[in-house]
Coordinates of C-alpha atoms in Angstrom, one line a residue:
X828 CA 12.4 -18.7 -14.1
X829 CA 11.4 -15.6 -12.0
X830 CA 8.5 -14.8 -14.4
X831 CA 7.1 -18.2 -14.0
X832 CA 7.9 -17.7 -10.0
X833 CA 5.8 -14.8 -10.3
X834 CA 2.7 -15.7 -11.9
X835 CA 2.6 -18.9 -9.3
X836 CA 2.4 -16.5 -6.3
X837 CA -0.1 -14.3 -7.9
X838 CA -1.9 -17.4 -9.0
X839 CA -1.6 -18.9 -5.6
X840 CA -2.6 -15.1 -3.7
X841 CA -6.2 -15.6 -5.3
X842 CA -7.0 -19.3 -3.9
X843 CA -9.8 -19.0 -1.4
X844 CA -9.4 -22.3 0.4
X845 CA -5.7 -21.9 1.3
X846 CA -6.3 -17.6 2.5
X847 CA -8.9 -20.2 5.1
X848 CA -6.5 -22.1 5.9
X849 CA -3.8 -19.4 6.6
X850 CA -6.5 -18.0 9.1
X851 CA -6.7 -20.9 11.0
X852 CA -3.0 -21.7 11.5
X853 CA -1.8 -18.3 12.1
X854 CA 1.3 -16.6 11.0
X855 CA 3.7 -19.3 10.4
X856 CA 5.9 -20.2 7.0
X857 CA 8.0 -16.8 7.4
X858 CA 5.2 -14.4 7.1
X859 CA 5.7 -13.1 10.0
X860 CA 8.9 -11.2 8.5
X861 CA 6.3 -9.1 6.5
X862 CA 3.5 -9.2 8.8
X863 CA 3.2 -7.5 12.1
X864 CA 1.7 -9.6 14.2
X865 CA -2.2 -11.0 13.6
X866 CA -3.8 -8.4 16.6
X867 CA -3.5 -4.1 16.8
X868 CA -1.4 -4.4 19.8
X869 CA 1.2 -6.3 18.0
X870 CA 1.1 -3.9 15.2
X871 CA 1.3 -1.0 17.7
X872 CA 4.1 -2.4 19.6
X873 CA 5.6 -2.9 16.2
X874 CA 4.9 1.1 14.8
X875 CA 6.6 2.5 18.3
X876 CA 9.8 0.5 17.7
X877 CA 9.5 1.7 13.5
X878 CA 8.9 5.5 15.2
X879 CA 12.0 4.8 17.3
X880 CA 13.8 4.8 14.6
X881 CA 12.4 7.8 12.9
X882 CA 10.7 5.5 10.3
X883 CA 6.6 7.1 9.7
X884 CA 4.5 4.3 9.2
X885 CA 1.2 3.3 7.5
X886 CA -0.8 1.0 9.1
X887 CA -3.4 -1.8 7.2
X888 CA -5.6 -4.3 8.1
X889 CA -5.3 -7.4 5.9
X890 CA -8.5 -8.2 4.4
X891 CA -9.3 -10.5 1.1
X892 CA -12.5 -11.6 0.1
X893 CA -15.3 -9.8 1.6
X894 CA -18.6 -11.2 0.6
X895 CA -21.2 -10.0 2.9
X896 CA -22.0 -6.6 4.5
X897 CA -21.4 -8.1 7.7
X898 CA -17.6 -9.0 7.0
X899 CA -17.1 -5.2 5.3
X900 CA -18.5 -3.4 8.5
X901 CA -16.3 -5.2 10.7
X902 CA -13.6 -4.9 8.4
X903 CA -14.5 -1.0 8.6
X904 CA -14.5 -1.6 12.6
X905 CA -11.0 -2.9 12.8
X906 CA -9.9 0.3 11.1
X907 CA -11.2 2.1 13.1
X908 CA -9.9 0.3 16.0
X909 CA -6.3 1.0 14.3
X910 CA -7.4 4.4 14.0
X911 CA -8.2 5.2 17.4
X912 CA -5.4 3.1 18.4
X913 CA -2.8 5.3 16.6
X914 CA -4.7 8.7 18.7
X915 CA -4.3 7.1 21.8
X916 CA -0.8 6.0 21.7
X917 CA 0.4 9.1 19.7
X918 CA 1.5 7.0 17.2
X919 CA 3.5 8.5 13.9
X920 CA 1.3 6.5 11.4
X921 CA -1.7 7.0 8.8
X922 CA -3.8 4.4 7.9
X923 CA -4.3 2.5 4.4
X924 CA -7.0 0.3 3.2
X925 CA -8.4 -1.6 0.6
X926 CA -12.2 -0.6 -0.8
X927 CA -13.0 -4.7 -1.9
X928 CA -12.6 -4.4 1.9
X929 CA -14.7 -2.1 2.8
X930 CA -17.8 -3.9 0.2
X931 CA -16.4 -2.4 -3.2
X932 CA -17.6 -5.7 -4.1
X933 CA -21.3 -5.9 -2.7
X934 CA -22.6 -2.0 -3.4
X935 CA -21.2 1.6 -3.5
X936 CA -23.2 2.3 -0.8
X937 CA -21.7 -0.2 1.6
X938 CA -18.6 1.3 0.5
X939 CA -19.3 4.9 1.1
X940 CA -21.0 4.3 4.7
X941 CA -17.8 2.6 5.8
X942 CA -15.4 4.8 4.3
X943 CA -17.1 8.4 5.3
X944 CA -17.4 6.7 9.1
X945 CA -13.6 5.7 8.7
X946 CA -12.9 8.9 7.8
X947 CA -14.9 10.8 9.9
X948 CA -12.9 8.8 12.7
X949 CA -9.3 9.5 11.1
X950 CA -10.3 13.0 11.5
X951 CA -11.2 13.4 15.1
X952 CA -8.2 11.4 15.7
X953 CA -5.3 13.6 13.2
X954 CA -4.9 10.4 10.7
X955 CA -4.5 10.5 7.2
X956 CA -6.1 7.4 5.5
X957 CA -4.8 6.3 1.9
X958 CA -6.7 4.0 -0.5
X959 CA -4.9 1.4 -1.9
X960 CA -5.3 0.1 -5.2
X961 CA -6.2 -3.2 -6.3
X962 CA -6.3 -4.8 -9.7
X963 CA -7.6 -2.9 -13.2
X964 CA -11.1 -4.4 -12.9
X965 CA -11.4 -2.3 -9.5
X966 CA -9.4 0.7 -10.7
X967 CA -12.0 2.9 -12.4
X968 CA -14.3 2.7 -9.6
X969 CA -11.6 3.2 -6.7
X970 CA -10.7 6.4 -8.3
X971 CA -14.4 8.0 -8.5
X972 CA -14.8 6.4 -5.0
X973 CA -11.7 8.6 -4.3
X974 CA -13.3 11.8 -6.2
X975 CA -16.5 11.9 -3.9
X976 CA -14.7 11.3 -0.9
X977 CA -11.8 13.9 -1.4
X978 CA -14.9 16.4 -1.7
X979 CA -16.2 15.9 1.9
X980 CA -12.7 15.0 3.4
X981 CA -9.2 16.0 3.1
X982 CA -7.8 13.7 5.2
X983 CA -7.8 11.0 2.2
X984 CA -5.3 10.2 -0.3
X985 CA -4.8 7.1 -3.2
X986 CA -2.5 4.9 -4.9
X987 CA -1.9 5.2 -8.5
X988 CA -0.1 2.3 -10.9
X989 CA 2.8 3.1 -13.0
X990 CA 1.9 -0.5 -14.8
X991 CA -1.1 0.8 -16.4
X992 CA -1.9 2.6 -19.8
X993 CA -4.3 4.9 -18.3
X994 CA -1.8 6.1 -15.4
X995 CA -0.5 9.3 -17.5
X996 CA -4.6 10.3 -17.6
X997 CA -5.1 9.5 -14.3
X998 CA -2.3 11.8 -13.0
X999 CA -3.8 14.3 -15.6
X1000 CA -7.5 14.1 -14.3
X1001 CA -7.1 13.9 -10.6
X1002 CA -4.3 17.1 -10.3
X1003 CA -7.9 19.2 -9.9
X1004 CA -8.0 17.7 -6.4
X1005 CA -4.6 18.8 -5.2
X1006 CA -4.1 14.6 -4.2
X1007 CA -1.9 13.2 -2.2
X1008 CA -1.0 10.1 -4.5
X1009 CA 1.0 7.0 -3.6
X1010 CA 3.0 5.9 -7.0
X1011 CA 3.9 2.2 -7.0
X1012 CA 5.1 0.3 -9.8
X1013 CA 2.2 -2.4 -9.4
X1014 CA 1.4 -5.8 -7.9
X1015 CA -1.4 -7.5 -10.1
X1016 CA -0.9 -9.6 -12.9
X1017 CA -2.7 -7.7 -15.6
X1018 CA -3.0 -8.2 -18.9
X1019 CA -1.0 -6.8 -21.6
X1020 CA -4.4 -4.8 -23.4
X1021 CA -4.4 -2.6 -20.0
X1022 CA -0.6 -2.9 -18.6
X1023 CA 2.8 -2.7 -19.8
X1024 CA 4.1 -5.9 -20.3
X1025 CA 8.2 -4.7 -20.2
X1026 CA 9.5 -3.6 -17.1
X1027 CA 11.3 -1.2 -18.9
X1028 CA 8.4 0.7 -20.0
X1029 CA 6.9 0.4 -16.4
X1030 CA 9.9 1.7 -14.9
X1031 CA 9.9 4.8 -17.7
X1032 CA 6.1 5.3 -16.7
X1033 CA 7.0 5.5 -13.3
X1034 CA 9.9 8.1 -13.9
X1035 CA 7.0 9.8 -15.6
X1036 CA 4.9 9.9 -13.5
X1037 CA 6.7 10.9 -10.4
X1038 CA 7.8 13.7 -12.4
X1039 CA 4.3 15.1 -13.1
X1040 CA 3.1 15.1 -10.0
X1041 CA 5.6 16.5 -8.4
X1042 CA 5.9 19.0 -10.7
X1043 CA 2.0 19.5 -10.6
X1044 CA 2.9 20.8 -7.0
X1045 CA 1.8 17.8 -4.8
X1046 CA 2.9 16.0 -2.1
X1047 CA 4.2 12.5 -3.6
X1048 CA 4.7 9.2 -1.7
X1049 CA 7.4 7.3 -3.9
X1050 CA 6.6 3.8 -2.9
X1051 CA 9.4 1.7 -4.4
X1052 CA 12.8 -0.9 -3.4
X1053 CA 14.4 0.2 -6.6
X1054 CA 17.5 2.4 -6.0
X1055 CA 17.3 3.3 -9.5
X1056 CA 14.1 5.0 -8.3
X1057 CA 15.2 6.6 -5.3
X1058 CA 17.8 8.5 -7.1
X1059 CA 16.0 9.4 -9.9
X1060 CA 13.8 11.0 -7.5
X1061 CA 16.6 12.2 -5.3
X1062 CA 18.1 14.2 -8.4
X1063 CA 14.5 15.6 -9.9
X1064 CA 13.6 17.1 -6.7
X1065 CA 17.1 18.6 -6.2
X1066 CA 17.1 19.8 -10.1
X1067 CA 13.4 21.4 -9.4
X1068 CA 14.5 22.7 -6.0
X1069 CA 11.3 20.5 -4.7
X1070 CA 11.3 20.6 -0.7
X1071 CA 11.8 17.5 1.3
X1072 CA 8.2 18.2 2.7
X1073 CA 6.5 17.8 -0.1
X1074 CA 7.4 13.8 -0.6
X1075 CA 8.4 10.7 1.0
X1076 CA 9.6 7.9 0.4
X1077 CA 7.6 4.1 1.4
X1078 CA 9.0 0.6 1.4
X1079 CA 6.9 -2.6 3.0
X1080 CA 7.5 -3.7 6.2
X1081 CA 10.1 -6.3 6.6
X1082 CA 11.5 -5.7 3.0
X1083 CA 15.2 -3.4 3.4
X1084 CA 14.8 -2.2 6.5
X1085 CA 19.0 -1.0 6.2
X1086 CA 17.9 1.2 3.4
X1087 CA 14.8 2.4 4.6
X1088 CA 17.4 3.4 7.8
X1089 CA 20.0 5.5 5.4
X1090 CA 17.0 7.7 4.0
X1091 CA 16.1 8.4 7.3
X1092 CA 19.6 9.7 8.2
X1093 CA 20.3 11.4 4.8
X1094 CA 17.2 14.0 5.4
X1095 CA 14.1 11.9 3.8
X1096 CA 10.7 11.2 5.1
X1097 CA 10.5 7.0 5.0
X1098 CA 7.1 5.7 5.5
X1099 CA 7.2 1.7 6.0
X1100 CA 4.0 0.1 5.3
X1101 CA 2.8 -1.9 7.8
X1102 CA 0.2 -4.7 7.6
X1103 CA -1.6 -6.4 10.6
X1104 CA -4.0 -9.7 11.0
X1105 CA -5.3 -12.9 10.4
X1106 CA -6.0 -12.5 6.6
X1107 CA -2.4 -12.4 5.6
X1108 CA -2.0 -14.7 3.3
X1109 CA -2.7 -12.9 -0.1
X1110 CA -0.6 -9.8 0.8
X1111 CA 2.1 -12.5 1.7
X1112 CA 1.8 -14.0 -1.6
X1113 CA 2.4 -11.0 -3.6
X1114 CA 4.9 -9.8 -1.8
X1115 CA 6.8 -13.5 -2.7
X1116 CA 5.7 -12.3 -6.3
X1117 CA 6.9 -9.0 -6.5
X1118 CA 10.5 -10.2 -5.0
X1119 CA 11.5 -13.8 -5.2
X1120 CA 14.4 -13.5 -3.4
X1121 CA 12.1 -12.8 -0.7
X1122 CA 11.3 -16.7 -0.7
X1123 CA 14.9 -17.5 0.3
X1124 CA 14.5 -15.4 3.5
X1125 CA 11.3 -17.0 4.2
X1126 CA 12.8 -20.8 3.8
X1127 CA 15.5 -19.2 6.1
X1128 CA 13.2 -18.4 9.0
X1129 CA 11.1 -21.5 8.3
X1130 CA 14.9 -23.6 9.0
X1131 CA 15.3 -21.8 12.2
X1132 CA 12.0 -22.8 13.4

């Protein structure tokens, strides 16, 4: 029942007319839970309460379906805005963003122009900016996007998939660049001639990962809900006398915020990621896939309403 739950909300994530209609009526149906607010200053007033707490935070602007150049410069323009936003207020946040975004999907150099201005801006303003990864048909190119751009800036990291074959390669390959990587379990439905279809295999290839790359020497986001995770983690950097600086920990916005609380207060970096805007309503989907007991605290809020 939860697999079939699953594929429904990742089937339902990619339907164009109802991400339309989501836009036009707002963040209603419990999103809001996950979603900070459609404009920056929501999302900033949000970040100072997470920073309160001693919670970092990573900051995106929701964005699906960018067909024209138009849409991915002003996609580019709002993360900016975000960017310049978290400089002003002194905010303790990076930024993360998606390239189909930015025109991953309309040319490489649409893509580049928005990302090296993005950057450039991240810079001038202390913000690190992390890529985030979409599904396997974008993956190849995301990553040698990555490559050029970690050779002009170092103020960029990625996101890497424990679900794919290719992972272990990618870790491999991309330790020459000293990255700052993201590991994440993955989102996308994918088929089973690119990802592990078991979740026990993912979850070993995850364990696996983590280990590599810490042990490869660099800094690590673990992006994960699982406790089984966290502790694994938790032991490996204690067995390899790995400092606290050199990793973190990430959850989403809205999903265990009590945990995300006791790994602030037991010594750990927590980064929550935190998404912002009117495009919601794919990120909201897959966040219903990825945890479907999420759905019973979004029928709950719908109730109270």
């Amino acid at each position: 029942m939860e697999q079939v739950m699953r594929n429904a909300f990742l089937f339902l994530s990619k339907n164009k007319a109802l991400t339309k209609m989501a836009r036009k009526y707002g963040l209603r149906f419990g999103a809001g839970r996950f979603v900070a607010g459609e404009r920056i200053d929501q999302a900033v007033q949000s970040i100072k309460e997470l920073n309160e707490k001693e919670l970092c935070v990573t900051i995106d602007y929701l964005g699906e379906f960018i067909d024209t150049e138009q849409e991915a410069n002003e996609m580019a323009d709002n993360s900016i805005e975000a960017i310049r936003a978290i400089g002003r207020e002194k905010l303790d946040s990076q930024l993360s963003l998606k390239m189909t975004s930015m025109g991953l999907d309309i040319s490489d150099e649409i893509v580049m122009n928005n990302m090296r201005r993005i950057l450039t801006a991240a810079k001038e303003n202390n913000v690190f900016v992390t890529i985030d990864m979409e599904d396997y048909s974008r993956c190849g190119k995301t990553i040698e996007i990555f490559k050029k751009l970690k050779e002009e800036f170092d103020n960029v990291g990625t996101v890497i998939q424990a679900y794919l074959y290719r992972t272990v390669t990618d870790i491999e390959d991309l330790n020459q660049y000293n990255p700052n990587l993201r590991l994440v379990k993955g989102a996308y439905k994918e088929s089973p001639n690119v990802a592990f279809p078991e979740k026990k295999d993912v979850d070993d290839n995850f364990k696996k990962i983590i280990e590599m790359h810490l042990l490869n020497g660099n800094y690590t986001a673990v992006a994960t809900h699982d406790d089984a995770m966290i502790e694994f983690t938790k032991e490996l950097v204690k067995k390899h006398n790995i400092p606290n600086d050199q990793f973190e920990f990430q959850m989403l916005y809205g999903i265990r915020p009590e945990r995300q609380l006791e790994l602030v207060k037991e010594g750990y970096k927590m980064r929550v990621y935190v998404p912002y805007g009117t495009d919601w309503y794919g990120y909201f989907m897959r966040r219903l896939a990825e945890r479907p007991a999420n759905v019973a605290f979004v029928l709950k809020g719908m109730i109270k309403k």
